[in-house]
Amino acid sequence: MKHAEIAGAGFAGLVAAIALADRGWTVRVHEKTPFVRAEGFGLSMQENMLKVLEAVGVREEVVRGGQPIRQRLVLDAQGRTIMTSGGGFGWRISRSHIISALLERAKRAGVEVETESRAVGAEASGELLIANGRRLKADLVVGADGIHSAVRDSLGIHLQRRTRPDGAMRVLVPRPASTLDPSKDGTTRESWSGQRRFIVSRTRPDELYVAMSCRASDVAGRSVPLDVASWSQTFPEQAEFFAWMNGEADWSAVRWVRFETLRLARWHAGRVAIVGDAAHAMPPDLGQGAGCAMMNALSLACYEDLSEWEKHERPPPSILSAGQPSTGGRRACRDRFVRSLSRQWAESNGCTIAISAPRATFRPDTWRSEMLVERIEGKWIEAFRDVFQLCAVKPGEVVAILSETQSRKVLVELSELALHQLGARAFHVQLVSPPVASGVPVRSTGTSLAVAGLEPVIQALAATGMVVDCTVEGMLHAAELPRILAGGTRLMMISNEHPEVLERTKPTPELRERVRRGMQILGSAKHMRVTSAAGTDLDVHIDGAPARGAPGFVNEPGKVGYWPAGLCLCFPRPGSVNGTVVLAPGDVNLTFKRYIESPVRMVIENDYVTKIEGEGLDAALLRSYYEAWRDREAYATSHVGWGMNLDACAESMMMYDRKDINGTELRAFAGNFLYSTGANESAKRFTACHFDFPLRDCSVELDGKKVVDRGRLSAELA
Ligand SMILES: Cc1cc2nc3c(=O)[nH]c(=O)nc-3n(C[C@H](O)[C@H](O)[C@H](O)COP(=O)(O)OP(=O)(O)OC[C@H]3O[C@@H](n4cnc5c(N)ncnc54)[C@H](O)[C@@H]3O)c2cc1C
């Protein structure tokens, strides 16, 4: 029988203990305090935490003692509401209530809990060291001993600790008289003024949770007990409430805690796993610290091997290192980390988490709770201006901005402002978004139907110097495009992405030069072979296949550009594609905006996908979606090629809400092999069903010469 020693009887330690015990392990938990922490404050509990509680069988018991959050109000210093958000934030609940439920459940599962047993370190070989000198051997040692983890520190794993300038004190008070009660049932009220804020929310009908937050330098703000006069000066409307709360709360248990962010280079060493705050402490802004701690602890029990656990459960390092100024700095990096961690887990467990699906109504010109706000930013006008400069827009040139009623308005406005800065004479053509053409939902076709049949519009566009295409799907493959271009106008398609995506993937002359080199090799090649360790083995005869390079902008009459781009691809002639394409976990089904999680094997015979094999959801969804089209051509190869854009990020879908992106950058990330099914003019096949599958870790050979080697561009193209 396998044995685990766990340091820390908090959220992470108890969940890990239950999950392991349920799988037949003997488990002992060491808690340094005399009692498994009875004190505690209010926590917000979102769906990921609820799923864990469900998995360990205490969800019902826990939620019975909590308060669902039905509404969130944000107020200013004068008590005026500046934002109202609907439900979807889970529950507010006292920490001690969750801990007691977990503790009882752990005991029922046979877990031994030793209090006043302080861990002082661990050996990677599988030993937990206790303060009284005991060395306890185990198959698995778990460091769940919180942000100041002794187990983690003893292992010498590289650690980054960032102290934030702010912090909070948390107070539980009996529910006040209704005249003073600033919260209605299920309403969380958050008041802001300068650097101070306080949150009031019920954890159950007879208990209020109050969190008072301010900067560490704010001596009056952080003083315990509450400095009623100082806080009343900041929030005059709440003076009476502060005075009442000051008298009611038990201040002996209250501490002001500074927020910290912690990152570890690794989450395990040998037989020792680090979970919860010990591995990834985070400030409470998203209410996810305990939720993420429990997710990782639960998943520990699902892996035989800690390397596998870390590989699957930890967000990729690119997310952790994404805190550059251009991407929003440390705060954005942390938010991405939590979003990624939570979403990764949520997607594989079939739940949603409020932080990735905010539902809110806003008063104009106040705040928004989305991660990304679609408004004009100076930096984005500059980005658009730079791209239009690459497109050789000249002062006085007549440029049409083509959009439809469902277009992303911010892209239209940014186009107009950037063109204005360049002195171009821009005009708008806004079309009504066309009726849905098929019973099957379609995305990312590059074939806008908005202009279809509108002869006067086609003529007006054809008479301009350039068309900026902001239609939802884009005009790339629209039937009217040749006529629009015939007179020498050029068309620049702005993909339906949040401007932040466009900012990151701005085309450059250098990218155009590399795409040009790639196109030279592709254009003269006769044969493409694509292989991968996952099992892809594809033969494509590309002799005479029309090739298309996309550098991300257009500066020649009669041509088309699109942003983001950076691709080399070709449209094979009929009967020239045979072999197998294996979609492995981490590859992308871009039409579904989904990373592949379970392998899919597609057999391709004479251009057509003839078999889609795989046990998981990915294969099942592909099979049924293709079938829904009832169209043989849907299964045929559209184009093959590879990505050249070093600024495009393969993990970007983890970072954004689905509505923020079209995913175009994933077609272009450097070194991907892009296999697509759907329309192929060169083979005279037409269908509205289109799939783009960017694959990682493939090798692409042209006439025996590697242009991509196991997911990396050859030196000539990099
Ligand atoms: C102001 C504030 C508000 C927050 N709000 C939320 C929220 O709304 N929602 C949310 O999900 N998260 C929230 N969090 C974060 C949440 O509290 C933590 O992420 C969570 O407690 C981490 O759980 P853990 O089990 O990893 O660590 P802990 O909860 O810290 O548990 C660690 C346990 O180990 C014990 N221990 C420590 N050292 C040793 C040792 N050497 N030997 C043995 N035992 C030891 C401790 O006594 C403790 O019992 C908030 C945090 C703060 C500061």
Coordinates of C-alpha atoms and ligand atoms in Angstrom, one line a residue, residues 7-13 30-33 37 42-44 49 92 95 117-119 144-147 150 168 170 209 257 259 275-278 284 287-291 293, ligand 1:
A7 CA 2.6 19.0 5.7
G8 CA -0.3 21.4 6.3
A9 CA -4.0 20.9 7.0
G10 CA -5.3 23.7 4.9
F11 CA -7.4 23.5 1.7
A12 CA -4.7 22.0 -0.3
G13 CA -3.4 19.5 2.3
H30 CA 0.8 17.2 9.9
E31 CA -0.6 20.5 11.1
K32 CA 1.7 22.9 13.1
T33 CA -1.1 24.5 15.1
R37 CA -7.4 26.1 11.9
G42 CA -15.0 34.7 4.3
L43 CA -13.9 33.3 1.0
S44 CA -15.5 33.5 -2.4
M49 CA -13.8 25.0 -6.0
R92 CA -19.3 33.4 -0.1
R95 CA -13.1 29.4 5.7
S117 CA 3.4 18.6 14.3
R118 CA 5.5 21.2 12.4
A119 CA 7.3 20.2 9.2
A144 CA 0.8 22.1 1.5
D145 CA 2.1 24.3 4.2
G146 CA 1.1 27.6 2.8
I147 CA 2.9 30.7 1.5
A150 CA 9.2 25.1 5.1
A168 CA -6.0 43.6 3.8
R170 CA -10.4 40.5 7.3
Y209 CA -17.6 39.2 6.2
V257 CA -1.8 40.8 5.7
F259 CA -0.5 40.5 -0.5
V275 CA 0.7 22.5 -3.8
G276 CA -1.5 25.4 -3.0
D277 CA -0.1 28.7 -1.8
A278 CA 3.2 27.1 -1.2
P284 CA -7.1 37.7 -3.7
G287 CA -10.9 35.1 -5.4
Q288 CA -9.1 32.0 -6.7
G289 CA -6.2 31.2 -4.3
A290 CA -8.0 28.5 -2.4
G291 CA -9.8 27.3 -5.6
A293 CA -4.9 25.2 -4.4
Ligands
LIG1 C1 -7.2 38.8 2.1 C2 -7.3 37.4 1.4 C3 -8.5 37.1 0.8 C4 -8.6 35.9 0.1 N1 -9.8 35.5 -0.5 C5 -9.9 34.4 -1.2 C6 -11.1 34.0 -1.8 O1 -12.1 34.8 -1.8 N2 -11.2 32.8 -2.5 C7 -10.1 32.0 -2.6 O2 -10.2 30.9 -3.2 N3 -8.9 32.3 -2.0 C8 -8.8 33.5 -1.3 N4 -7.6 33.8 -0.7 C9 -6.5 32.9 -0.8 C10 -6.6 31.7 0.1 O3 -6.8 32.0 1.4 C11 -5.3 30.8 -0.1 O4 -5.0 30.7 -1.4 C12 -5.5 29.5 0.5 O5 -5.7 29.6 1.9 C13 -4.4 28.5 0.2 O6 -4.6 27.3 0.7 P1 -3.4 26.3 1.2 O7 -4.0 25.1 1.7 O8 -2.4 26.3 0.1 O9 -2.7 27.2 2.3 P2 -3.2 27.6 3.8 O10 -4.6 27.9 3.7 O11 -2.3 28.7 4.2 O12 -3.0 26.3 4.7 C14 -1.7 25.9 5.1 C15 -1.8 25.1 6.3 O13 -0.5 24.6 6.7 C16 -0.3 24.8 8.0 N5 1.2 25.0 8.2 C17 2.0 26.0 7.8 N6 3.3 25.8 8.0 C18 3.3 24.5 8.4 C19 4.4 23.6 8.8 N7 5.7 24.0 8.7 N8 4.1 22.4 9.2 C20 2.8 21.9 9.3 N9 1.8 22.7 9.0 C21 2.0 24.0 8.6 C22 -1.0 26.1 8.4 O14 -1.2 26.3 9.7 C23 -2.3 25.9 7.5 O15 -3.2 25.1 8.3 C24 -7.5 35.0 0.0 C25 -6.3 35.3 0.7 C26 -6.2 36.6 1.3 C27 -4.9 36.9 2.0

